[in-house]
Coordinates of C-alpha atoms (C1' of nucleotides) in Angstrom, one line a residue:
Chain A
M1 CA 4.4 28.2 -23.7
P2 CA 4.5 27.5 -27.4
P3 CA 1.2 27.4 -29.2
Y4 CA -0.2 24.0 -30.2
D5 CA -3.1 23.0 -32.3
P6 CA -6.0 22.9 -29.9
S7 CA -8.1 20.8 -32.2
A8 CA -5.7 17.9 -31.8
Y9 CA -6.9 17.1 -28.3
P10 CA -10.1 17.7 -26.3
P11 CA -10.0 20.3 -23.6
F12 CA -10.6 19.2 -20.0
A13 CA -11.1 21.0 -16.7
V14 CA -8.8 19.8 -14.0
T15 CA -9.7 20.1 -10.3
V16 CA -8.4 18.9 -7.1
D17 CA -10.6 17.4 -4.4
L18 CA -9.6 16.8 -0.9
V19 CA -10.3 14.0 1.5
V20 CA -9.2 15.6 4.8
L21 CA -9.4 13.0 7.6
T22 CA -9.1 13.5 11.3
V23 CA -10.0 11.7 14.5
R24 CA -12.6 13.4 16.6
R25 CA -14.1 11.9 19.7
H26 CA -13.0 8.4 18.9
A27 CA -14.4 8.6 15.3
L28 CA -12.8 9.0 11.9
C29 CA -14.2 12.2 10.4
T30 CA -13.8 14.0 7.1
L31 CA -14.2 17.6 6.1
V32 CA -17.3 18.3 3.9
V33 CA -18.6 21.5 2.6
R34 CA -22.2 22.5 1.6
R35 CA -22.5 23.1 -2.1
G36 CA -23.9 26.5 -2.9
E37 CA -24.0 26.1 -6.7
S38 CA -26.1 24.4 -9.2
P39 CA -25.4 20.7 -9.6
Y40 CA -26.1 19.0 -6.3
Q41 CA -26.9 22.4 -4.7
G42 CA -27.3 22.1 -0.9
R43 CA -25.6 18.7 -0.8
W44 CA -22.4 18.0 1.1
A45 CA -19.3 17.6 -1.0
L46 CA -15.6 17.2 -0.5
P47 CA -13.7 20.5 -0.7
G48 CA -11.9 21.2 -3.9
G49 CA -11.5 23.6 -6.8
F50 CA -9.9 24.2 -10.1
V51 CA -6.2 23.9 -10.7
R52 CA -4.8 27.2 -11.9
A53 CA -3.1 27.7 -15.2
E54 CA 0.5 27.6 -13.9
E55 CA 0.0 25.6 -10.7
D56 CA 1.3 22.2 -9.9
L57 CA -1.3 19.6 -8.8
G58 CA 0.2 19.2 -5.3
A59 CA 0.4 23.0 -4.9
A60 CA -3.3 23.3 -5.9
A61 CA -4.2 20.7 -3.2
A62 CA -2.1 22.5 -0.6
R63 CA -3.8 25.8 -1.5
E64 CA -7.2 24.4 -1.2
L65 CA -6.2 22.8 2.1
V66 CA -5.1 26.2 3.5
E67 CA -8.3 27.9 2.2
E68 CA -10.6 25.3 3.8
T69 CA -8.8 24.5 7.0
G70 CA -5.9 26.8 7.6
L71 CA -3.6 23.8 7.7
C72 CA -0.2 24.1 6.2
A73 CA 0.5 21.3 3.9
H74 CA 3.4 19.2 4.9
D75 CA 5.1 17.7 1.9
P76 CA 6.7 14.4 2.9
A77 CA 9.5 15.1 0.4
A78 CA 10.4 18.5 1.9
P79 CA 9.9 18.7 5.6
P80 CA 9.2 22.3 6.6
P81 CA 11.7 24.1 8.8
V82 CA 9.1 25.1 11.2
P83 CA 7.1 22.4 12.9
S84 CA 3.9 24.2 12.4
N85 CA 0.5 22.6 12.3
G86 CA 1.4 20.8 9.1
A87 CA -0.8 18.1 7.8
H88 CA 0.2 15.1 5.7
L89 CA -0.8 15.5 2.1
E90 CA -0.5 13.0 -0.7
Q91 CA -2.1 12.3 -4.0
L92 CA -4.9 9.7 -3.8
A93 CA -6.2 9.0 -7.3
T94 CA -7.8 10.6 -10.3
Y95 CA -11.4 10.4 -11.3
G96 CA -12.5 11.3 -14.8
A97 CA -15.6 9.5 -15.8
P98 CA -17.1 11.5 -18.8
D99 CA -20.4 12.1 -16.9
R100 CA -19.2 12.7 -13.5
D101 CA -19.9 16.4 -13.8
P102 CA -23.0 17.3 -15.8
R103 CA -21.7 20.7 -16.8
M104 CA -18.5 19.7 -18.6
R105 CA -15.7 17.3 -18.8
V106 CA -13.9 17.4 -15.5
V107 CA -10.9 15.4 -14.3
S108 CA -10.4 15.5 -10.6
V109 CA -7.1 14.7 -9.0
A110 CA -8.1 13.7 -5.4
H111 CA -5.7 14.2 -2.6
L112 CA -5.6 12.7 0.9
A113 CA -4.8 14.9 3.9
L114 CA -4.4 13.6 7.5
A115 CA -4.6 16.1 10.3
P116 CA -4.8 16.2 14.0
D117 CA -8.0 17.1 15.7
L118 CA -8.8 20.7 14.8
P119 CA -11.1 23.3 16.1
A120 CA -14.3 24.0 14.2
P121 CA -13.6 24.3 10.4
R122 CA -13.8 27.7 9.0
A123 CA -15.9 27.9 5.9
G124 CA -13.9 29.3 3.1
G125 CA -14.3 30.1 -0.6
D126 CA -17.6 29.2 -2.2
A127 CA -18.8 26.9 0.6
N128 CA -21.9 28.0 2.6
S129 CA -20.7 26.0 5.5
A130 CA -18.4 23.2 6.4
R131 CA -18.2 20.5 9.1
W132 CA -16.4 17.4 10.2
A133 CA -18.6 14.5 9.4
P134 CA -18.0 11.0 10.7
V135 CA -17.1 8.8 7.7
E136 CA -19.3 6.1 9.0
E137 CA -22.2 8.4 8.6
L138 CA -21.3 9.2 5.0
L139 CA -20.4 5.7 4.0
G140 CA -23.1 3.7 5.8
E141 CA -21.8 0.4 4.4
D142 CA -24.1 0.9 1.4
A143 CA -23.5 4.5 0.4
L144 CA -21.6 3.1 -2.6
A145 CA -23.3 1.4 -5.5
G146 CA -22.9 -2.3 -5.7
K147 CA -23.4 -3.0 -2.1
A148 CA -26.4 -5.2 -1.2
E149 CA -29.2 -3.2 0.4
A150 CA -31.2 -6.4 1.2
A151 CA -30.3 -6.1 4.8
A152 CA -32.0 -2.7 5.1
A153 CA -35.2 -3.9 3.6
A154 CA -35.3 -7.1 5.7
A155 CA -34.7 -5.1 8.9
G156 CA -37.6 -2.6 8.4
E157 CA -35.3 0.3 8.1
A158 CA -36.1 3.3 10.3
G159 CA -35.3 6.8 9.0
S160 CA -35.5 8.2 5.5
E161 CA -33.1 6.4 3.2
E162 CA -32.9 8.0 -0.2
K163 CA -32.1 6.1 -3.3
E164 CA -28.4 6.9 -3.6
G165 CA -26.9 5.7 -0.4
G166 CA -28.4 7.3 2.7
P167 CA -29.9 10.6 3.6
E168 CA -26.7 12.6 3.3
A169 CA -25.2 11.2 0.2
L170 CA -22.3 13.2 -1.1
A171 CA -22.4 15.1 -4.4
F172 CA -20.8 13.8 -7.6
D173 CA -18.7 10.7 -7.1
H174 CA -17.4 12.0 -3.8
A175 CA -18.6 8.9 -1.9
R176 CA -16.3 6.8 -4.0
I177 CA -13.4 9.2 -3.5
L178 CA -14.0 9.3 0.2
A179 CA -14.2 5.5 0.4
D180 CA -10.9 5.2 -1.5
G181 CA -9.3 7.8 0.7
V182 CA -10.4 6.0 3.9
E183 CA -9.2 2.7 2.5
R184 CA -5.8 4.3 1.7
A185 CA -5.5 5.6 5.2
R186 CA -6.6 2.3 6.8
S187 CA -4.0 0.4 4.9
K188 CA -1.2 3.0 5.1
I189 CA -1.1 3.2 8.8
E190 CA -0.4 -0.5 8.8
Y191 CA 3.0 -0.2 7.3
S192 CA 4.0 3.4 7.8
S193 CA 4.2 5.8 10.7
L194 CA 1.4 7.9 9.2
A195 CA -0.9 7.4 12.2
T196 CA 1.2 10.0 13.9
A197 CA -0.2 12.6 11.4
F198 CA -3.5 12.3 13.3
C199 CA -1.8 13.2 16.6
P200 CA -0.5 16.5 17.9
P201 CA 3.3 17.0 17.9
E202 CA 3.6 15.4 21.3
F203 CA 1.3 12.5 22.2
T204 CA 1.0 9.4 24.3
V205 CA 0.9 5.8 23.3
G206 CA -2.7 5.7 24.4
E207 CA -3.6 8.6 22.1
L208 CA -1.9 6.8 19.2
R209 CA -3.7 3.6 20.0
R210 CA -7.0 5.5 19.9
V211 CA -6.1 6.7 16.4
Y212 CA -5.6 3.2 15.2
E213 CA -8.8 2.1 16.9
A214 CA -10.8 4.9 15.3
V215 CA -9.4 4.5 11.8
W216 CA -9.7 0.8 11.8
G217 CA -12.9 0.6 13.8
V218 CA -11.6 -2.0 16.1
S219 CA -10.3 -2.2 19.7
L220 CA -6.7 -3.1 20.4
D221 CA -5.1 -4.6 23.4
P222 CA -3.3 -1.7 25.2
R223 CA -0.5 -3.9 26.5
N224 CA 0.4 -5.5 23.2
F225 CA 0.0 -2.2 21.4
H226 CA 2.4 -0.5 23.8
R227 CA 4.9 -3.3 23.4
K228 CA 4.6 -3.1 19.6
V229 CA 5.0 0.6 19.1
T230 CA 7.7 1.2 21.6
G231 CA 9.6 -1.8 20.1
T232 CA 9.4 -0.7 16.5
P233 CA 12.7 1.2 15.8
G234 CA 12.3 4.8 14.7
F235 CA 8.5 5.0 15.2
L236 CA 8.5 6.9 18.5
V237 CA 11.0 8.9 20.4
P238 CA 10.4 9.8 24.0
V239 CA 10.3 13.5 24.7
G240 CA 10.7 13.3 28.4
G241 CA 7.6 14.6 30.0
T242 CA 4.4 13.0 31.0
T243 CA 0.8 14.0 30.8
T244 CA -2.5 13.0 32.3
R245 CA -4.7 14.4 29.6
Q246 CA -6.8 11.3 29.5
G247 CA -7.1 10.6 33.3
G248 CA -5.6 7.7 35.0
R249 CA -1.9 7.2 35.4
P250 CA 0.3 9.8 33.7
A251 CA 1.7 8.6 30.4
Q252 CA 5.0 9.3 28.7
L253 CA 5.0 11.8 25.9
F254 CA 6.5 10.9 22.5
R255 CA 7.2 12.5 19.2
A256 CA 7.1 10.9 15.8
G257 CA 10.4 9.3 15.0
G258 CA 12.2 9.5 11.7
A259 CA 11.0 6.2 10.4
T260 CA 8.4 6.4 7.6
L261 CA 8.2 2.7 6.9
L262 CA 7.4 0.5 9.9
N263 CA 9.3 -2.7 10.3
P264 CA 7.6 -4.9 11.6
P265 CA 4.3 -3.4 10.5
M266 CA 1.3 -2.9 12.6
L267 CA -1.2 -5.7 11.9
R268 CA -4.8 -4.9 11.4
P269 CA -6.9 -7.5 13.2
E270 CA -8.7 -10.1 11.0
V271 CA -12.3 -9.9 10.2
Chain B
M1 CA -23.0 18.4 -22.3
P2 CA -24.4 21.7 -21.3
P3 CA -22.3 24.8 -22.1
Y4 CA -20.1 26.3 -19.4
D5 CA -18.1 29.4 -19.3
P6 CA -14.7 28.4 -20.5
S7 CA -13.0 31.5 -19.1
A8 CA -13.8 30.3 -15.6
Y9 CA -11.2 27.6 -15.7
P10 CA -7.9 27.0 -17.6
P11 CA -8.1 24.3 -20.3
F12 CA -5.8 21.2 -19.9
A13 CA -4.9 18.4 -22.1
V14 CA -5.3 15.0 -20.4
T15 CA -3.3 12.0 -21.5
V16 CA -2.7 8.5 -20.2
D17 CA 0.8 7.0 -20.0
L18 CA 1.4 3.4 -19.5
V19 CA 4.0 1.6 -17.4
V20 CA 3.8 -1.9 -18.8
L21 CA 5.9 -4.3 -16.8
T22 CA 6.8 -7.9 -17.6
V23 CA 9.6 -10.3 -16.7
R24 CA 11.9 -11.4 -19.5
R25 CA 14.9 -13.5 -19.0
H26 CA 15.0 -13.0 -15.2
A27 CA 14.8 -9.2 -15.6
L28 CA 12.0 -6.8 -14.9
C29 CA 11.3 -5.0 -18.2
T30 CA 9.1 -2.2 -19.3
L31 CA 7.7 -1.2 -22.7
V32 CA 9.2 1.9 -24.2
V33 CA 8.5 3.5 -27.6
R34 CA 10.8 5.7 -29.7
R35 CA 9.5 9.3 -29.9
G36 CA 9.1 10.4 -33.5
E37 CA 7.9 13.9 -32.8
S38 CA 9.4 17.1 -31.7
P39 CA 10.0 17.4 -28.0
Y40 CA 12.5 14.7 -27.0
Q41 CA 12.5 13.4 -30.6
G42 CA 14.4 10.1 -30.9
R43 CA 14.3 9.5 -27.2
W44 CA 12.6 6.6 -25.5
A45 CA 9.3 7.2 -23.8
L46 CA 6.5 5.4 -22.1
P47 CA 3.6 4.6 -24.4
G48 CA 0.6 6.8 -24.0
G49 CA -1.8 9.2 -25.7
F50 CA -4.6 11.7 -25.4
V51 CA -7.8 10.8 -23.6
R52 CA -10.7 11.2 -26.0
A53 CA -13.6 13.5 -25.4
E54 CA -16.1 10.9 -24.2
E55 CA -13.7 8.3 -22.9
D56 CA -13.1 7.2 -19.3
L57 CA -9.6 7.3 -18.0
G58 CA -9.4 3.5 -17.5
A59 CA -10.8 3.0 -21.0
A60 CA -8.2 5.2 -22.5
A61 CA -5.5 3.3 -20.8
A62 CA -6.9 0.0 -22.0
R63 CA -7.2 1.3 -25.5
E64 CA -3.6 2.4 -25.5
L65 CA -2.6 -1.0 -24.1
V66 CA -4.3 -2.8 -26.9
E67 CA -2.8 -0.4 -29.5
E68 CA 0.7 -0.9 -28.2
T69 CA 0.8 -4.5 -27.2
G70 CA -2.4 -6.3 -28.3
L71 CA -3.1 -7.1 -24.6
C72 CA -6.7 -7.1 -23.5
A73 CA -7.0 -5.1 -20.3
H74 CA -8.3 -7.1 -17.4
D75 CA -10.2 -4.9 -15.1
P76 CA -9.9 -6.3 -11.6
A77 CA -13.5 -5.2 -10.8
A78 CA -15.0 -7.0 -13.8
P79 CA -13.3 -10.3 -14.6
P80 CA -13.6 -11.1 -18.3
P81 CA -15.7 -14.1 -19.4
V82 CA -12.9 -15.3 -21.6
P83 CA -9.6 -16.0 -19.9
S84 CA -7.8 -14.4 -22.8
N85 CA -4.3 -12.9 -22.5
G86 CA -5.6 -10.3 -20.2
A87 CA -3.1 -8.1 -18.3
H88 CA -3.7 -6.5 -15.0
L89 CA -4.3 -2.7 -15.3
E90 CA -4.7 -0.2 -12.6
Q91 CA -4.3 3.5 -12.2
L92 CA -0.9 4.6 -10.8
A93 CA -0.7 8.3 -10.3
T94 CA -1.2 11.6 -12.0
Y95 CA 1.5 13.9 -13.1
G96 CA 0.8 17.6 -13.9
A97 CA 3.7 19.8 -13.3
P98 CA 3.2 23.0 -15.3
D99 CA 6.4 22.6 -17.3
R100 CA 6.4 18.9 -17.8
D101 CA 5.5 19.3 -21.5
P102 CA 7.0 22.3 -23.2
R103 CA 4.2 22.5 -25.8
M104 CA 1.2 23.0 -23.4
R105 CA -0.3 22.2 -20.1
V106 CA -0.7 18.5 -20.0
V107 CA -1.9 16.3 -17.1
S108 CA -1.0 12.7 -17.5
V109 CA -2.8 10.0 -15.7
A110 CA -0.3 7.2 -15.5
H111 CA -1.4 3.6 -15.4
L112 CA 0.4 0.4 -14.4
A113 CA 0.0 -2.8 -16.4
L114 CA 1.4 -6.1 -15.5
A115 CA 1.7 -8.8 -18.3
P116 CA 3.2 -12.2 -18.8
D117 CA 6.2 -12.5 -21.0
L118 CA 5.2 -11.5 -24.5
P119 CA 6.6 -11.9 -28.0
A120 CA 8.3 -8.9 -29.5
P121 CA 6.2 -5.8 -29.2
R122 CA 4.5 -4.5 -32.2
A123 CA 5.1 -0.9 -32.9
G124 CA 1.8 0.9 -33.1
G125 CA 0.5 4.4 -33.6
D126 CA 3.0 7.2 -33.7
A127 CA 5.9 5.2 -32.4
N128 CA 8.8 4.5 -34.7
S129 CA 9.7 1.4 -32.8
A130 CA 9.1 -0.2 -29.5
R131 CA 11.0 -2.5 -27.3
W132 CA 11.2 -4.2 -23.9
A133 CA 13.8 -2.4 -21.9
P134 CA 15.2 -3.7 -18.5
V135 CA 14.1 -1.2 -15.9
E136 CA 17.5 -1.4 -14.3
E137 CA 18.9 0.0 -17.5
L138 CA 16.5 2.9 -17.5
L139 CA 16.7 3.6 -13.8
G140 CA 20.4 3.1 -13.1
E141 CA 20.0 4.0 -9.4
D142 CA 20.7 7.6 -10.4
A143 CA 18.4 8.2 -13.4
L144 CA 16.3 10.3 -11.0
A145 CA 17.3 13.6 -9.7
G146 CA 18.3 13.8 -6.1
K147 CA 20.3 10.6 -6.1
A148 CA 24.0 11.0 -5.3
E149 CA 26.2 10.6 -8.3
A150 CA 29.4 10.8 -6.3
A151 CA 29.9 7.0 -6.6
A152 CA 30.0 7.3 -10.4
A153 CA 32.7 9.9 -10.3
A154 CA 34.8 8.1 -7.7
A155 CA 34.7 4.9 -9.6
G156 CA 36.0 6.4 -12.9
E157 CA 32.8 5.6 -14.7
A158 CA 33.1 3.8 -18.0
G159 CA 30.6 4.6 -20.7
S160 CA 29.1 7.9 -21.7
E161 CA 26.8 9.1 -19.0
E162 CA 24.8 12.1 -20.0
K163 CA 23.7 14.9 -17.7
E164 CA 20.2 13.7 -17.0
G165 CA 20.5 10.2 -15.8
G166 CA 22.3 7.9 -18.1
P167 CA 22.7 7.4 -21.8
E168 CA 19.1 6.3 -22.4
A169 CA 17.2 8.8 -20.2
L170 CA 13.5 8.7 -20.8
A171 CA 11.6 11.6 -22.2
F172 CA 9.6 14.1 -20.1
D173 CA 9.2 13.0 -16.5
H174 CA 8.8 9.4 -17.6
A175 CA 11.7 8.2 -15.5
R176 CA 9.9 9.3 -12.4
I177 CA 6.6 7.7 -13.6
L178 CA 8.5 4.5 -14.3
A179 CA 10.1 4.5 -10.9
D180 CA 6.8 5.0 -9.2
G181 CA 5.3 2.2 -11.2
V182 CA 8.1 -0.2 -10.4
E183 CA 7.9 0.7 -6.7
R184 CA 4.1 0.1 -6.8
A185 CA 4.6 -3.3 -8.4
R186 CA 7.4 -4.2 -5.9
S187 CA 5.3 -3.4 -2.9
K188 CA 2.0 -4.7 -4.3
I189 CA 3.2 -8.2 -4.9
E190 CA 4.1 -8.4 -1.2
Y191 CA 0.5 -8.4 0.0
S192 CA -1.5 -9.3 -3.1
S193 CA -1.5 -12.1 -5.5
L194 CA -0.5 -9.7 -8.3
A195 CA 2.7 -11.6 -9.1
T196 CA 0.6 -14.2 -10.9
A197 CA -0.2 -11.4 -13.4
F198 CA 3.4 -11.8 -14.7
C199 CA 2.8 -15.5 -15.2
P200 CA 1.0 -17.4 -18.0
P201 CA -2.3 -18.9 -17.0
E202 CA -0.7 -22.1 -15.8
F203 CA 2.7 -21.9 -14.1
T204 CA 4.9 -23.6 -11.6
V205 CA 6.1 -22.5 -8.2
G206 CA 9.5 -22.0 -9.6
E207 CA 8.3 -19.7 -12.3
L208 CA 6.4 -17.7 -9.7
R209 CA 9.5 -17.5 -7.6
R210 CA 11.5 -16.2 -10.5
V211 CA 9.0 -13.4 -10.9
Y212 CA 9.5 -12.4 -7.3
E213 CA 13.2 -12.6 -7.7
A214 CA 13.2 -10.5 -10.9
V215 CA 10.8 -7.8 -9.5
W216 CA 12.5 -7.5 -6.2
G217 CA 16.0 -8.1 -7.5
V218 CA 16.8 -10.6 -4.8
S219 CA 17.2 -14.4 -4.7
L220 CA 14.8 -16.4 -2.6
D221 CA 15.2 -19.8 -1.0
P222 CA 13.3 -22.2 -3.2
R223 CA 12.2 -24.4 -0.2
N224 CA 10.9 -21.7 2.0
F225 CA 9.2 -20.0 -1.0
H226 CA 7.5 -23.3 -1.9
R227 CA 6.2 -23.8 1.6
K228 CA 5.0 -20.2 1.8
V229 CA 3.1 -19.9 -1.4
T230 CA 1.5 -23.4 -1.2
G231 CA 0.5 -22.7 2.4
T232 CA -1.1 -19.3 1.7
P233 CA -4.8 -20.0 1.3
G234 CA -6.4 -19.0 -2.0
F235 CA -3.1 -18.0 -3.6
L236 CA -2.5 -21.1 -5.8
V237 CA -4.8 -23.9 -7.0
P238 CA -3.2 -27.0 -8.4
V239 CA -4.3 -27.8 -11.9
G240 CA -3.1 -31.3 -12.0
G241 CA -0.4 -31.6 -14.6
T242 CA 3.3 -31.3 -14.4
T243 CA 5.8 -29.6 -16.7
T244 CA 9.5 -29.7 -17.3
R245 CA 9.8 -26.4 -19.0
Q246 CA 12.8 -25.4 -17.0
G247 CA 14.7 -28.6 -17.0
G248 CA 15.2 -30.7 -13.9
R249 CA 12.5 -32.5 -12.1
P250 CA 9.0 -31.9 -13.4
A251 CA 7.0 -29.4 -11.4
Q252 CA 3.3 -29.2 -10.6
L253 CA 1.3 -26.7 -12.5
F254 CA -0.9 -24.2 -10.7
R255 CA -3.4 -21.5 -11.6
A256 CA -4.0 -18.3 -9.7
G257 CA -6.5 -18.8 -6.9
G258 CA -9.3 -16.4 -6.1
A259 CA -7.5 -14.6 -3.3
T260 CA -6.5 -11.1 -4.1
L261 CA -5.1 -10.2 -0.7
L262 CA -2.5 -12.5 0.7
N263 CA -2.5 -13.5 4.3
P264 CA 0.1 -13.9 5.5
P265 CA 1.9 -11.6 3.0
M266 CA 5.0 -12.4 1.2
L267 CA 7.9 -10.7 2.9
R268 CA 10.5 -8.8 0.9
P269 CA 14.0 -9.5 2.3
E270 CA 15.6 -6.7 4.2
V271 CA 18.3 -4.5 2.8
Chain C
dC1 C1' -8.4 8.6 54.4
dG2 C1' -9.5 4.4 52.2
dT3 C1' -11.6 2.4 48.2
dG4 C1' -12.8 2.1 43.6
dT5 C1' -12.0 3.5 38.7
dT6 C1' -9.2 4.6 35.0
dT7 C1' -5.2 4.5 32.4
dA8 C1' -0.3 3.2 31.8
dT9 C1' 3.3 -0.2 31.8
dC10 C1' 5.8 -4.5 32.6
dG11 C1' 6.0 -9.7 32.4
dT12 C1' 4.8 -14.4 31.1
dC13 C1' 3.4 -18.0 28.2
dA14 C1' 1.8 -20.7 24.2
dG15 C1' 1.2 -20.9 19.2
dG16 C1' 2.7 -19.7 14.7
dA17 C1' 5.6 -17.9 11.0
dA18 C1' 10.0 -17.5 8.9
dG19 C1' 15.0 -18.2 7.9
dA20 C1' 18.6 -21.6 7.5
dC21 C1' 19.6 -25.8 5.8
dG22 C1' 19.7 -31.1 5.2
dA23 C1' 17.7 -34.8 2.5
dC24 C1' 15.4 -36.9 -1.2
dT25 C1' 13.3 -37.2 -6.0
dA26 C1' 12.8 -36.9 -10.9
dT27 C1' 14.2 -35.3 -15.1
dG28 C1' 17.9 -34.2 -19.0
dA29 C1' 22.9 -33.8 -20.5
dT30 C1' 27.5 -36.0 -20.9
Chain D
dA1 C1' 26.5 -44.5 -15.1
dT2 C1' 27.3 -40.0 -13.5
dC3 C1' 26.5 -35.3 -13.0
dA4 C1' 23.8 -31.1 -13.1
dT5 C1' 19.4 -29.0 -12.5
dA6 C1' 15.2 -28.2 -10.4
dG7 C1' 11.4 -29.5 -7.3
dT8 C1' 9.5 -31.1 -2.8
dC9 C1' 9.4 -32.5 2.0
dG10 C1' 11.2 -32.0 6.9
dT11 C1' 13.6 -30.1 10.9
dC12 C1' 15.3 -26.7 14.0
dT13 C1' 15.8 -22.3 16.0
dT14 C1' 14.3 -17.7 16.5
dC15 C1' 11.2 -14.2 16.6
dC16 C1' 6.5 -12.1 16.6
dT17 C1' 2.1 -12.1 18.2
dG18 C1' -2.1 -12.6 20.9
dA19 C1' -4.1 -13.6 25.4
dC20 C1' -3.8 -12.2 29.8
dG21 C1' -2.0 -11.6 34.8
dA22 C1' 0.0 -8.1 37.7
dT23 C1' 1.6 -3.7 39.2
dA24 C1' 1.8 1.5 39.2
dA25 C1' 0.1 6.2 39.4
dA26 C1' -3.3 9.4 39.0
dC27 C1' -8.4 11.0 40.2
dA28 C1' -13.3 10.6 42.2
dC29 C1' -16.0 9.5 45.6
dG30 C1' -17.7 8.1 50.1

DNA sequence: CGTGTTTATCGTCAGGAAGACGACTATGAT
DNA sequence: ATCATAGTCGTCTTCCTGACGATAAACACG
């Protein structure tokens, strides 16, 4: 790399942060790690780390994802030959407020990963521990600045609310990043087949419906949902077998079809 | 800012690049500037520049927008008190391949700006000149790698196609950034009222329809379009007057309504 | 072994949205 | 006066959706 006058531009640290979402026990959950270092020590944070000198942004996110979860990132542009436990990974947004990290100027390129339900997370790297936390618990409708907290005061809130959004507020601006990631996932499963990324390779219509219900936080009519997804071309391909994982009548098994954009889209119920 | 061990992380340069879109003479156009400096000297590029040491990413994009176009950025989160000629500005994506700039490691946070038709651009900063270029001319269906160029060979292509995507290929990875920005705009005017950002403060239904037609590259039925947009709550509010800017029968004038999300959405015609 | 429960799947019906297109209106150009 | 252009209002058919009844196939219990 040719030299260049370093005084012509200010130096930045560039990191990647990960919003890893999954559906566990009917709830949308995200991976958080306990911070062991100085700023926000002991608080939960999104997993992440520095981008290496010769590393692409997406590669850095994939590396962090493997380190934290063992998941093999599944680039939508280049489907892997082996259908391993690959998670969907895409860039979310970049956060670079000058004071977001008190140590130095850090620009963080957040990525969004969607994964099927996994066993307990393995703590990796510099994290003391890691867990799947329900996003509702982390984003309690007022975990972000700007939301009215009048309702809490009026209701005589039980528990120990802290100043910045609940007892388990995330470090840095990670609550904002998580909220953006959740909103991205909520809107993207509307018009793409991304909801299948939350499912194992073979799944039933009911399991897919429970993904939508968990991500959107609504309940859907099983009959209309079944008609909709089986009638959308390219969304699901039957794989032949049946299963009775959930009790009740055995259900057909499907794989994700080749379609990435759904037409017609799934419609999120109104408010 | 407290000191921090600079050997613990590799230093990056962080820039913002702008995809400024407008509709001119029934065509979707973007602002490009002529590069005066060494890599890709003389080639067209997207406007952009370094983020300053204490500057937020959005602020840097807004500053570049003012420098290049005189447009006052219009943060959706904080509507300006004065309805000046504010353009819509939002973050698009971040590009940080290790070799995207031969001089050094640069991470560019691209932003998307939508503006009404403007007078000739004023060349600012380090740009020799600037112009509005039709995106179709910059992204000729094969300006990006990966597209099949077999059709060009079979048709006995006239003109002087270069190796990397046409005679006016953009510098760096700016063709990719532009393509992503155009795709964002195309999809976002479907379900949001963002198409009004391409219109002057007061506009007619026909002018709004021509925006959709230019951005999507299709032709829409004027009668169905009229019924749709006037029937979508919060999209348009009548302002009272009429105009005959386009010839023909005078048309009612509207302003953009308060709605940001359209329900039902506008539907882009199928392939 | 019957009954109840759970889940899956198929059908029906009414309301609404959208595409195709006819008809009419109000301006300027010739 | 006539034509061209652009805007606006209706109609009709088709498709999608939400609400919901009905049936099917498993298991749990008495």
